Amino acid sequence: METHRFKYIENDKYIVEVEFLDKTPFLHVQVFKWSPSILKELYRVFNMLKSSLASLGCTHMQTISPNPKFVKLFGGHTVNYFENAEVIQWDLK
């Protein structure tokens, strides 16, 4: 199983990374500062990332989160469970 991980964006408020695992992109996000304005900024970054991945031919993106309520704010849906977390998926079509 081959993986490739890269930083999509990094600043003092958050890091957004994508890891490709067998051609499926997995989203990794760390938030260091939190406010409504940062949430709005993350929505913009997330939509840009979805568009970028779709233009590369990706049909979906996933993440594994112990906090699915937060992740679902971005429109994902649960497709599986892993230990104490949910596997969330976004369709990129």
PDB file of C-alpha atoms in Angstrom:
ATOM      1  CA  MET A   1       0.000   0.000   0.000  1.00  0.00           C
ATOM      2  CA  GLU A   2       1.658   3.184  -1.188  1.00  0.00           C
ATOM      3  CA  THR A   3       0.929   6.580   0.390  1.00  0.00           C
ATOM      4  CA  HIS A   4       1.828  10.122  -0.587  1.00  0.00           C
ATOM      5  CA  ARG A   5       1.109  12.974   1.827  1.00  0.00           C
ATOM      6  CA  PHE A   6       1.399  16.682   1.100  1.00  0.00           C
ATOM      7  CA  LYS A   7       0.505  19.951   2.781  1.00  0.00           C
ATOM      8  CA  TYR A   8      -2.241  21.765   0.959  1.00  0.00           C
ATOM      9  CA  ILE A   9      -2.043  24.830   3.208  1.00  0.00           C
ATOM     10  CA  GLU A  10      -0.284  25.684   6.459  1.00  0.00           C
ATOM     11  CA  ASN A  11      -0.412  28.800   8.609  1.00  0.00           C
ATOM     12  CA  ASP A  12      -0.502  29.730  12.298  1.00  0.00           C
ATOM     13  CA  LYS A  13      -4.254  28.885  12.497  1.00  0.00           C
ATOM     14  CA  TYR A  14      -4.419  25.468  10.839  1.00  0.00           C
ATOM     15  CA  ILE A  15      -2.762  22.845   8.653  1.00  0.00           C
ATOM     16  CA  VAL A  16      -4.626  21.056   5.867  1.00  0.00           C
ATOM     17  CA  GLU A  17      -2.932  17.987   4.415  1.00  0.00           C
ATOM     18  CA  VAL A  18      -3.961  15.348   1.909  1.00  0.00           C
ATOM     19  CA  GLU A  19      -2.688  11.799   1.944  1.00  0.00           C
ATOM     20  CA  PHE A  20      -3.263   9.575  -1.072  1.00  0.00           C
ATOM     21  CA  LEU A  21      -3.769   5.965  -0.063  1.00  0.00           C
ATOM     22  CA  ASP A  22      -4.253   3.696  -3.075  1.00  0.00           C
ATOM     23  CA  LYS A  23      -5.522   6.644  -5.159  1.00  0.00           C
ATOM     24  CA  THR A  24      -8.034   7.708  -2.485  1.00  0.00           C
ATOM     25  CA  PRO A  25      -7.360  11.128  -0.940  1.00  0.00           C
ATOM     26  CA  PHE A  26      -7.615  11.279   2.857  1.00  0.00           C
ATOM     27  CA  LEU A  27      -7.987  14.678   4.518  1.00  0.00           C
ATOM     28  CA  HIS A  28      -5.941  15.602   7.622  1.00  0.00           C
ATOM     29  CA  VAL A  29      -6.723  18.878   9.403  1.00  0.00           C
ATOM     30  CA  GLN A  30      -5.238  20.377  12.558  1.00  0.00           C
ATOM     31  CA  VAL A  31      -6.774  23.586  13.906  1.00  0.00           C
ATOM     32  CA  PHE A  32      -4.690  25.651  16.354  1.00  0.00           C
ATOM     33  CA  LYS A  33      -6.877  28.743  16.723  1.00  0.00           C
ATOM     34  CA  TRP A  34     -10.643  28.664  16.585  1.00  0.00           C
ATOM     35  CA  SER A  35     -13.207  31.337  15.738  1.00  0.00           C
ATOM     36  CA  PRO A  36     -16.199  31.731  13.397  1.00  0.00           C
ATOM     37  CA  SER A  37     -13.982  33.597  10.918  1.00  0.00           C
ATOM     38  CA  ILE A  38     -11.549  30.664  10.818  1.00  0.00           C
ATOM     39  CA  LEU A  39     -14.453  28.286  10.194  1.00  0.00           C
ATOM     40  CA  LYS A  40     -15.483  30.445   7.212  1.00  0.00           C
ATOM     41  CA  GLU A  41     -11.901  30.410   5.974  1.00  0.00           C
ATOM     42  CA  LEU A  42     -11.761  26.615   6.307  1.00  0.00           C
ATOM     43  CA  TYR A  43     -14.985  26.320   4.280  1.00  0.00           C
ATOM     44  CA  ARG A  44     -13.285  28.257   1.441  1.00  0.00           C
ATOM     45  CA  VAL A  45     -10.112  26.149   1.671  1.00  0.00           C
ATOM     46  CA  PHE A  46     -12.164  22.953   1.765  1.00  0.00           C
ATOM     47  CA  ASN A  47     -14.141  23.898  -1.350  1.00  0.00           C
ATOM     48  CA  MET A  48     -10.924  24.804  -3.211  1.00  0.00           C
ATOM     49  CA  LEU A  49      -9.420  21.458  -2.205  1.00  0.00           C
ATOM     50  CA  LYS A  50     -12.502  19.554  -3.379  1.00  0.00           C
ATOM     51  CA  SER A  51     -12.340  21.309  -6.749  1.00  0.00           C
ATOM     52  CA  SER A  52      -8.616  20.613  -7.081  1.00  0.00           C
ATOM     53  CA  LEU A  53      -9.051  16.920  -6.307  1.00  0.00           C
ATOM     54  CA  ALA A  54     -12.010  16.618  -8.686  1.00  0.00           C
ATOM     55  CA  SER A  55      -9.917  18.189 -11.469  1.00  0.00           C
ATOM     56  CA  LEU A  56      -7.319  15.460 -10.834  1.00  0.00           C
ATOM     57  CA  GLY A  57      -9.986  12.824 -11.458  1.00  0.00           C
ATOM     58  CA  CYS A  58     -10.736  11.930  -7.829  1.00  0.00           C
ATOM     59  CA  THR A  59     -14.354  10.915  -7.279  1.00  0.00           C
ATOM     60  CA  HIS A  60     -14.377  11.046  -3.483  1.00  0.00           C
ATOM     61  CA  MET A  61     -12.301  12.062  -0.465  1.00  0.00           C
ATOM     62  CA  GLN A  62     -12.300  10.555   3.029  1.00  0.00           C
ATOM     63  CA  THR A  63     -11.201  11.285   6.573  1.00  0.00           C
ATOM     64  CA  ILE A  64     -11.286   9.376   9.840  1.00  0.00           C
ATOM     65  CA  SER A  65     -12.510  11.482  12.735  1.00  0.00           C
ATOM     66  CA  PRO A  66     -13.288  10.978  16.422  1.00  0.00           C
ATOM     67  CA  ASN A  67     -15.387  14.168  16.113  1.00  0.00           C
ATOM     68  CA  PRO A  68     -17.835  13.451  13.272  1.00  0.00           C
ATOM     69  CA  LYS A  69     -20.187  16.315  14.204  1.00  0.00           C
ATOM     70  CA  PHE A  70     -17.494  18.834  13.289  1.00  0.00           C
ATOM     71  CA  VAL A  71     -16.531  17.009  10.098  1.00  0.00           C
ATOM     72  CA  LYS A  72     -20.157  16.767   8.982  1.00  0.00           C
ATOM     73  CA  LEU A  73     -20.362  20.576   9.059  1.00  0.00           C
ATOM     74  CA  PHE A  74     -18.452  20.260   5.779  1.00  0.00           C
ATOM     75  CA  GLY A  75     -21.082  18.020   4.181  1.00  0.00           C
ATOM     76  CA  GLY A  76     -19.552  14.564   4.517  1.00  0.00           C
ATOM     77  CA  HIS A  77     -21.409  11.366   5.338  1.00  0.00           C
ATOM     78  CA  THR A  78     -20.409   8.316   7.385  1.00  0.00           C
ATOM     79  CA  VAL A  79     -19.390   5.312   5.296  1.00  0.00           C
ATOM     80  CA  ASN A  80     -17.740   3.133   7.954  1.00  0.00           C
ATOM     81  CA  TYR A  81     -16.392   2.961  11.508  1.00  0.00           C
ATOM     82  CA  PHE A  82     -12.779   2.551  12.622  1.00  0.00           C
ATOM     83  CA  GLU A  83     -11.977   1.959  16.284  1.00  0.00           C
ATOM     84  CA  ASN A  84     -13.566   4.947  18.141  1.00  0.00           C
ATOM     85  CA  ALA A  85     -13.958   7.054  15.020  1.00  0.00           C
ATOM     86  CA  GLU A  86     -16.093   7.397  11.924  1.00  0.00           C
ATOM     87  CA  VAL A  87     -14.911   7.224   8.337  1.00  0.00           C
ATOM     88  CA  ILE A  88     -16.431  10.256   6.613  1.00  0.00           C
ATOM     89  CA  GLN A  89     -16.628  10.597   2.839  1.00  0.00           C
ATOM     90  CA  TRP A  90     -17.308  13.447   0.433  1.00  0.00           C
ATOM     91  CA  ASP A  91     -18.320  12.843  -3.163  1.00  0.00           C
ATOM     92  CA  LEU A  92     -16.385  15.085  -5.519  1.00  0.00           C
ATOM     93  CA  LYS A  93     -18.494  14.721  -8.671  1.00  0.00           C
TER      94      LYS A  93
END
